[in-house]
């Protein structure tokens, strides 16, 4: 099965180059800012000041995390002809509407664990997600390697208004909660033989300080089908494998003796 896709940012988001430029500008002036950055001027300070403390704390805990050169090489090789390639082919056969990405449970639960609070997502170049909503969860998207483009929407619908377009590079962190930026679509702008990876940490409403109520959870997210007539669907957020399983695959594809003392 051919899992190589040639998709551009414009076609993935159904926009023109002129619209892309305007949406990038809109994304840069949103308040509060969807990106967590170090404030360099008054405008930055104001946009960052309104970011909830909960996501700031999640971002702080992720800061400095990255994938090693060996881990990146092992993932690249596995995407080419290893276990990760097999996972992509299986997912594409199950849902051919869009090029798939891989979810890795980082809490080391059982395979196909639903609703993991910490997930590593592996995005082969030019693959993308459907438009989807994270409901009432609160969380962050931290780019570990590569580059991702994130389109924000004002509600869950194929024709929904686009709020802005963000670029996440290594070390960049975006956030979301029930009130701000819960609906988005993610595109990997890497070359087709490379990948991007992001760390996602999500809290349910009843896990937030001082908040106790019935809520949607991270166990399932609503999304918009890529194929016409673009109906809404529900995705159970299972993981394709665990971090321990991925580490074993990396050890097979990029053995330590090839990389010296690097771990």
CSV table of N, CA and C in Angstrom, one decimal, residues 122-235:
chain,number,residue,atom,x,y,z
A,122,UNK,N,3.6,11.2,16.1
A,122,UNK,CA,4.6,11.1,15.0
A,122,UNK,C,3.9,11.5,13.7
A,123,UNK,N,4.3,12.5,13.0
A,123,UNK,CA,3.7,13.0,11.8
A,123,UNK,C,4.6,12.9,10.6
A,124,UNK,N,4.5,11.9,9.8
A,124,UNK,CA,5.3,11.8,8.6
A,124,UNK,C,5.1,13.1,7.7
A,125,UNK,N,6.1,13.4,6.9
A,125,UNK,CA,6.0,14.6,6.1
A,125,UNK,C,4.8,14.6,5.2
A,126,UNK,N,4.0,15.7,5.2
A,126,UNK,CA,2.8,16.0,4.4
A,126,UNK,C,1.6,15.1,4.8
A,127,UNK,N,1.7,14.5,6.0
A,127,UNK,CA,0.5,13.9,6.6
A,127,UNK,C,-0.3,14.9,7.4
A,128,UNK,N,-1.5,14.7,7.7
A,128,UNK,CA,-2.3,15.7,8.5
A,128,UNK,C,-3.5,15.0,9.2
A,129,UNK,N,-4.0,15.7,10.1
A,129,UNK,CA,-5.2,15.2,10.9
A,129,UNK,C,-6.5,15.8,10.2
A,130,UNK,N,-7.6,15.3,10.5
A,130,UNK,CA,-8.9,16.0,10.2
A,130,UNK,C,-9.1,17.2,11.1
A,131,UNK,N,-10.0,18.0,10.8
A,131,UNK,CA,-10.4,19.1,11.7
A,131,UNK,C,-11.0,18.3,12.9
A,132,UNK,N,-10.6,18.6,14.1
A,132,UNK,CA,-11.2,17.9,15.3
A,132,UNK,C,-11.2,18.8,16.5
A,133,UNK,N,-12.0,18.5,17.4
A,133,UNK,CA,-12.2,19.2,18.7
A,133,UNK,C,-11.8,18.5,19.9
A,134,UNK,N,-11.1,19.2,20.8
A,134,UNK,CA,-10.7,18.6,22.0
A,134,UNK,C,-11.7,18.8,23.2
A,135,UNK,N,-12.9,19.3,22.8
A,135,UNK,CA,-14.0,19.4,23.7
A,135,UNK,C,-13.6,20.3,24.9
A,136,UNK,N,-13.8,19.7,26.1
A,136,UNK,CA,-13.6,20.4,27.3
A,136,UNK,C,-12.3,20.1,28.0
A,137,UNK,N,-11.4,19.5,27.3
A,137,UNK,CA,-10.1,19.2,27.9
A,137,UNK,C,-9.2,20.5,27.9
A,138,UNK,N,-8.2,20.5,28.7
A,138,UNK,CA,-7.2,21.5,28.7
A,138,UNK,C,-5.8,20.9,28.4
A,139,UNK,N,-5.0,21.5,27.5
A,139,UNK,CA,-3.8,20.8,27.2
A,139,UNK,C,-2.8,21.6,26.4
A,140,UNK,N,-1.7,21.0,26.0
A,140,UNK,CA,-0.7,21.7,25.2
A,140,UNK,C,-0.2,20.8,24.1
A,141,UNK,N,0.4,21.4,23.1
A,141,UNK,CA,1.0,20.7,22.0
A,141,UNK,C,2.4,21.3,21.9
A,142,UNK,N,3.4,20.4,22.2
A,142,UNK,CA,4.8,20.8,22.3
A,142,UNK,C,5.6,20.1,21.2
A,143,UNK,N,6.2,20.9,20.3
A,143,UNK,CA,6.9,20.4,19.1
A,143,UNK,C,8.3,19.9,19.6
A,144,UNK,N,8.5,18.6,19.4
A,144,UNK,CA,9.8,17.9,19.7
A,144,UNK,C,10.8,18.0,18.6
A,145,UNK,N,10.4,17.9,17.4
A,145,UNK,CA,11.3,17.9,16.3
A,145,UNK,C,10.5,18.2,15.0
A,146,UNK,N,11.1,18.7,14.0
A,146,UNK,CA,10.4,19.0,12.7
A,146,UNK,C,9.6,20.3,12.8
A,147,UNK,N,8.6,20.3,11.9
A,147,UNK,CA,7.7,21.5,11.9
A,147,UNK,C,6.3,21.1,11.6
A,148,UNK,N,5.4,21.7,12.3
A,148,UNK,CA,4.0,21.5,12.2
A,148,UNK,C,3.2,22.8,11.9
A,149,UNK,N,2.2,22.7,11.1
A,149,UNK,CA,1.3,23.8,10.9
A,149,UNK,C,0.0,23.5,11.5
A,150,UNK,N,-0.6,24.5,12.3
A,150,UNK,CA,-1.8,24.2,13.0
A,150,UNK,C,-2.8,25.3,12.7
A,151,UNK,N,-4.0,24.9,12.1
A,151,UNK,CA,-5.0,25.8,11.8
A,151,UNK,C,-6.1,25.8,12.9
A,152,UNK,N,-6.4,27.0,13.4
A,152,UNK,CA,-7.4,27.1,14.4
A,152,UNK,C,-8.8,27.5,13.8
A,153,UNK,N,-9.9,26.9,14.4
A,153,UNK,CA,-11.2,27.2,13.9
A,153,UNK,C,-12.1,27.6,15.0
A,154,UNK,N,-13.2,28.4,14.6
A,154,UNK,CA,-14.1,28.9,15.7
A,154,UNK,C,-15.1,27.9,16.1
A,155,UNK,N,-15.3,26.8,15.3
A,155,UNK,CA,-16.2,25.7,15.8
A,155,UNK,C,-16.0,24.5,14.9
A,156,UNK,N,-16.6,23.4,15.2
A,156,UNK,CA,-16.3,22.1,14.5
A,156,UNK,C,-17.3,22.0,13.3
A,157,UNK,N,-16.8,22.4,12.1
A,157,UNK,CA,-17.6,22.3,10.9
A,157,UNK,C,-16.6,22.4,9.7
A,158,UNK,N,-16.9,21.8,8.6
A,158,UNK,CA,-16.0,21.9,7.5
A,158,UNK,C,-15.9,23.3,7.0
A,159,UNK,N,-17.0,24.1,7.1
A,159,UNK,CA,-17.1,25.5,6.6
A,159,UNK,C,-16.8,26.4,7.8
A,160,UNK,N,-16.3,26.0,8.9
A,160,UNK,CA,-16.0,26.9,10.0
A,160,UNK,C,-15.1,28.0,9.7
A,161,UNK,N,-15.2,29.1,10.4
A,161,UNK,CA,-14.3,30.2,10.2
A,161,UNK,C,-12.9,29.8,10.7
A,162,UNK,N,-11.9,30.2,9.9
A,162,UNK,CA,-10.5,29.9,10.3
A,162,UNK,C,-10.0,31.1,11.1
A,163,UNK,N,-9.6,30.9,12.3
A,163,UNK,CA,-9.1,31.9,13.2
A,163,UNK,C,-7.7,32.3,13.0
A,164,UNK,N,-6.9,31.4,12.6
A,164,UNK,CA,-5.5,31.8,12.4
A,164,UNK,C,-4.6,30.5,12.1
A,165,UNK,N,-3.4,30.7,11.5
A,165,UNK,CA,-2.5,29.6,11.2
A,165,UNK,C,-1.2,29.8,12.0
A,166,UNK,N,-0.8,28.7,12.7
A,166,UNK,CA,0.4,28.8,13.5
A,166,UNK,C,1.4,27.8,13.0
A,167,UNK,N,2.7,28.1,13.2
A,167,UNK,CA,3.8,27.2,12.9
A,167,UNK,C,4.5,26.8,14.2
A,168,UNK,N,4.6,25.5,14.4
A,168,UNK,CA,5.3,25.0,15.5
A,168,UNK,C,6.6,24.4,15.1
A,169,UNK,N,7.7,24.9,15.6
A,169,UNK,CA,9.0,24.3,15.4
A,169,UNK,C,9.5,23.8,16.7
A,170,UNK,N,10.7,23.1,16.6
A,170,UNK,CA,11.2,22.4,17.8
A,170,UNK,C,11.3,23.4,19.0
A,171,UNK,N,10.6,23.0,20.1
A,171,UNK,CA,10.6,23.9,21.3
A,171,UNK,C,9.4,24.8,21.4
A,172,UNK,N,8.6,24.9,20.4
A,172,UNK,CA,7.4,25.7,20.4
A,172,UNK,C,6.3,25.0,21.1
A,173,UNK,N,5.4,25.7,21.8
A,173,UNK,CA,4.3,25.1,22.5
A,173,UNK,C,3.1,25.9,22.3
A,174,UNK,N,2.0,25.3,21.9
A,174,UNK,CA,0.7,25.8,21.8
A,174,UNK,C,-0.2,25.2,22.8
A,175,UNK,N,-1.4,25.9,23.1
A,175,UNK,CA,-2.3,25.4,24.1
A,175,UNK,C,-3.7,25.5,23.7
A,176,UNK,N,-4.6,24.9,24.5
A,176,UNK,CA,-6.0,24.9,24.2
A,176,UNK,C,-6.8,24.6,25.5
A,177,UNK,N,-8.0,25.1,25.6
A,177,UNK,CA,-8.9,24.7,26.6
A,177,UNK,C,-10.3,24.8,26.0
A,178,UNK,N,-11.3,24.6,26.9
A,178,UNK,CA,-12.7,24.6,26.4
A,178,UNK,C,-13.1,26.0,25.8
A,179,UNK,N,-12.6,27.1,26.3
A,179,UNK,CA,-12.9,28.4,25.9
A,179,UNK,C,-12.1,28.9,24.7
A,180,UNK,N,-10.9,28.4,24.6
A,180,UNK,CA,-9.9,28.9,23.6
A,180,UNK,C,-9.3,27.8,22.8
A,181,UNK,N,-9.4,27.9,21.5
A,181,UNK,CA,-8.7,27.1,20.5
A,181,UNK,C,-8.9,25.6,20.7
A,182,UNK,N,-10.1,25.1,21.0
A,182,UNK,CA,-10.3,23.7,21.2
A,182,UNK,C,-10.4,22.9,19.8
A,183,UNK,N,-10.7,23.7,18.7
A,183,UNK,CA,-10.8,23.0,17.4
A,183,UNK,C,-9.7,23.4,16.5
A,184,UNK,N,-9.0,22.4,16.0
A,184,UNK,CA,-7.9,22.7,15.1
A,184,UNK,C,-7.6,21.5,14.1
A,185,UNK,N,-6.7,21.7,13.2
A,185,UNK,CA,-6.2,20.7,12.2
A,185,UNK,C,-4.7,20.9,12.2
A,186,UNK,N,-4.0,19.7,12.1
A,186,UNK,CA,-2.6,19.7,12.2
A,186,UNK,C,-2.0,19.2,10.8
A,187,UNK,N,-1.0,19.8,10.3
A,187,UNK,CA,-0.3,19.4,9.1
A,187,UNK,C,1.2,19.3,9.3
A,188,UNK,N,1.8,18.3,8.8
A,188,UNK,CA,3.3,18.2,8.9
A,188,UNK,C,3.9,18.7,7.6
A,189,UNK,N,4.6,19.8,7.7
A,189,UNK,CA,5.2,20.5,6.6
A,189,UNK,C,6.6,20.0,6.3
A,190,UNK,N,7.0,18.8,6.8
A,190,UNK,CA,8.3,18.2,6.6
A,190,UNK,C,8.3,17.6,5.2
A,191,UNK,N,9.5,17.4,4.6
A,191,UNK,CA,9.5,16.6,3.3
A,191,UNK,C,9.0,15.2,3.5
A,192,UNK,N,8.5,14.5,2.5
A,192,UNK,CA,7.8,13.3,2.6
A,192,UNK,C,8.7,12.2,3.2
A,193,UNK,N,10.0,12.3,3.1
A,193,UNK,CA,10.9,11.3,3.7
A,193,UNK,C,11.4,11.6,5.1
A,194,UNK,N,10.8,12.7,5.7
A,194,UNK,CA,11.1,13.1,7.1
A,194,UNK,C,9.8,13.1,7.9
A,195,UNK,N,9.9,13.5,9.2
A,195,UNK,CA,8.8,13.5,10.0
A,195,UNK,C,8.9,14.7,11.1
A,196,UNK,N,7.8,15.0,11.6
A,196,UNK,CA,7.7,15.9,12.8
A,196,UNK,C,7.1,15.1,14.0
A,197,UNK,N,7.4,15.5,15.2
A,197,UNK,CA,6.9,14.8,16.4
A,197,UNK,C,6.5,15.9,17.4
A,198,UNK,N,5.4,15.6,18.1
A,198,UNK,CA,4.8,16.6,19.0
A,198,UNK,C,4.4,15.8,20.3
A,199,UNK,N,4.6,16.4,21.4
A,199,UNK,CA,4.1,15.9,22.7
A,199,UNK,C,2.8,16.6,23.1
A,200,UNK,N,1.8,15.8,23.4
A,200,UNK,CA,0.5,16.3,23.8
A,200,UNK,C,0.2,15.9,25.2
A,201,UNK,N,-0.2,16.9,26.1
A,201,UNK,CA,-0.6,16.6,27.4
A,201,UNK,C,-1.9,17.2,27.7
A,202,UNK,N,-2.9,16.4,28.1
A,202,UNK,CA,-4.3,16.8,28.3
A,202,UNK,C,-4.8,16.5,29.6
A,203,UNK,N,-5.5,17.4,30.2
A,203,UNK,CA,-6.2,17.2,31.5
A,203,UNK,C,-7.7,17.3,31.2
A,204,UNK,N,-8.5,16.4,31.9
A,204,UNK,CA,-9.9,16.6,31.9
A,204,UNK,C,-10.3,17.6,32.8
A,205,UNK,N,-11.6,18.2,32.7
A,205,UNK,CA,-12.0,19.3,33.5
A,205,UNK,C,-11.9,18.9,35.0
A,206,UNK,N,-12.3,17.6,35.4
A,206,UNK,CA,-12.3,17.2,36.8
A,206,UNK,C,-10.9,17.0,37.3
A,207,UNK,N,-9.9,17.1,36.5
A,207,UNK,CA,-8.5,17.0,36.9
A,207,UNK,C,-7.9,18.4,37.1
A,208,UNK,N,-8.6,19.4,36.8
A,208,UNK,CA,-8.1,20.8,37.0
A,208,UNK,C,-8.4,21.3,38.4
A,209,UNK,N,-7.5,22.1,39.0
A,209,UNK,CA,-7.7,22.6,40.3
A,209,UNK,C,-9.0,23.4,40.4
A,210,UNK,N,-9.8,23.2,41.5
A,210,UNK,CA,-11.0,23.9,41.8
A,210,UNK,C,-12.1,23.8,40.8
A,211,UNK,N,-12.0,22.8,39.9
A,211,UNK,CA,-13.1,22.6,39.0
A,211,UNK,C,-13.6,21.1,39.1
A,212,UNK,N,-14.9,20.9,39.4
A,212,UNK,CA,-15.5,19.6,39.5
A,212,UNK,C,-16.8,19.6,38.8
A,213,UNK,N,-16.9,19.0,37.6
A,213,UNK,CA,-18.2,19.0,36.9
A,213,UNK,C,-18.1,17.9,35.9
A,214,UNK,N,-19.3,17.5,35.4
A,214,UNK,CA,-19.4,16.6,34.2
A,214,UNK,C,-18.8,17.3,33.0
A,215,UNK,N,-18.0,16.5,32.2
A,215,UNK,CA,-17.4,17.2,31.1
A,215,UNK,C,-17.1,16.1,30.0
A,216,UNK,N,-16.8,16.6,28.8
A,216,UNK,CA,-16.2,15.8,27.8
A,216,UNK,C,-14.8,15.4,28.3
A,217,UNK,N,-14.3,14.3,27.8
A,217,UNK,CA,-13.0,13.8,28.3
A,217,UNK,C,-12.1,13.6,27.1
A,218,UNK,N,-10.8,13.3,27.4
A,218,UNK,CA,-9.8,13.1,26.4
A,218,UNK,C,-10.0,11.7,25.8
A,219,UNK,N,-11.0,10.8,26.3
A,219,UNK,CA,-11.1,9.5,25.8
A,219,UNK,C,-11.7,9.5,24.3
A,220,UNK,N,-12.3,10.5,23.9
A,220,UNK,CA,-12.8,10.6,22.5
A,220,UNK,C,-13.0,12.1,22.1
A,221,UNK,N,-12.7,12.3,20.8
A,221,UNK,CA,-12.8,13.7,20.3
A,221,UNK,C,-13.7,13.6,19.1
A,222,UNK,N,-14.5,14.7,18.9
A,222,UNK,CA,-15.3,14.8,17.6
A,222,UNK,C,-14.4,15.4,16.5
A,223,UNK,N,-14.7,15.0,15.3
A,223,UNK,CA,-14.0,15.5,14.1
A,223,UNK,C,-14.9,15.6,12.9
A,224,UNK,N,-14.3,16.3,11.9
A,224,UNK,CA,-15.0,16.4,10.6
A,224,UNK,C,-14.4,15.5,9.6
A,225,UNK,N,-15.2,14.7,8.9
A,225,UNK,CA,-14.7,13.8,7.9
A,225,UNK,C,-14.1,14.6,6.8
A,226,UNK,N,-13.0,14.1,6.3
A,226,UNK,CA,-12.3,14.8,5.1
A,226,UNK,C,-13.1,14.6,3.8
A,227,UNK,N,-13.8,13.4,3.7
A,227,UNK,CA,-14.6,13.1,2.5
A,227,UNK,C,-15.9,13.8,2.6
A,228,UNK,N,-16.5,14.2,1.4
A,228,UNK,CA,-17.8,14.7,1.3
A,228,UNK,C,-18.8,13.7,1.8
A,229,UNK,N,-19.9,14.1,2.5
A,229,UNK,CA,-20.3,15.5,2.7
A,229,UNK,C,-19.8,16.1,4.0
A,230,UNK,N,-18.6,15.6,4.4
A,230,UNK,CA,-18.0,16.2,5.6
A,230,UNK,C,-18.8,16.2,6.9
A,231,UNK,N,-19.4,15.0,7.1
A,231,UNK,CA,-20.2,14.8,8.3
A,231,UNK,C,-19.3,14.8,9.6
A,232,UNK,N,-19.9,15.0,10.7
A,232,UNK,CA,-19.2,14.9,12.0
A,232,UNK,C,-19.0,13.4,12.4
A,233,UNK,N,-17.9,13.1,13.0
A,233,UNK,CA,-17.7,11.7,13.5
A,233,UNK,C,-17.1,11.8,14.9
A,234,UNK,N,-16.9,10.6,15.6
A,234,UNK,CA,-16.3,10.6,16.9
A,234,UNK,C,-15.1,9.6,16.9
A,235,UNK,N,-14.0,10.1,17.3
A,235,UNK,CA,-12.7,9.3,17.3
A,235,UNK,C,-12.4,8.9,18.7
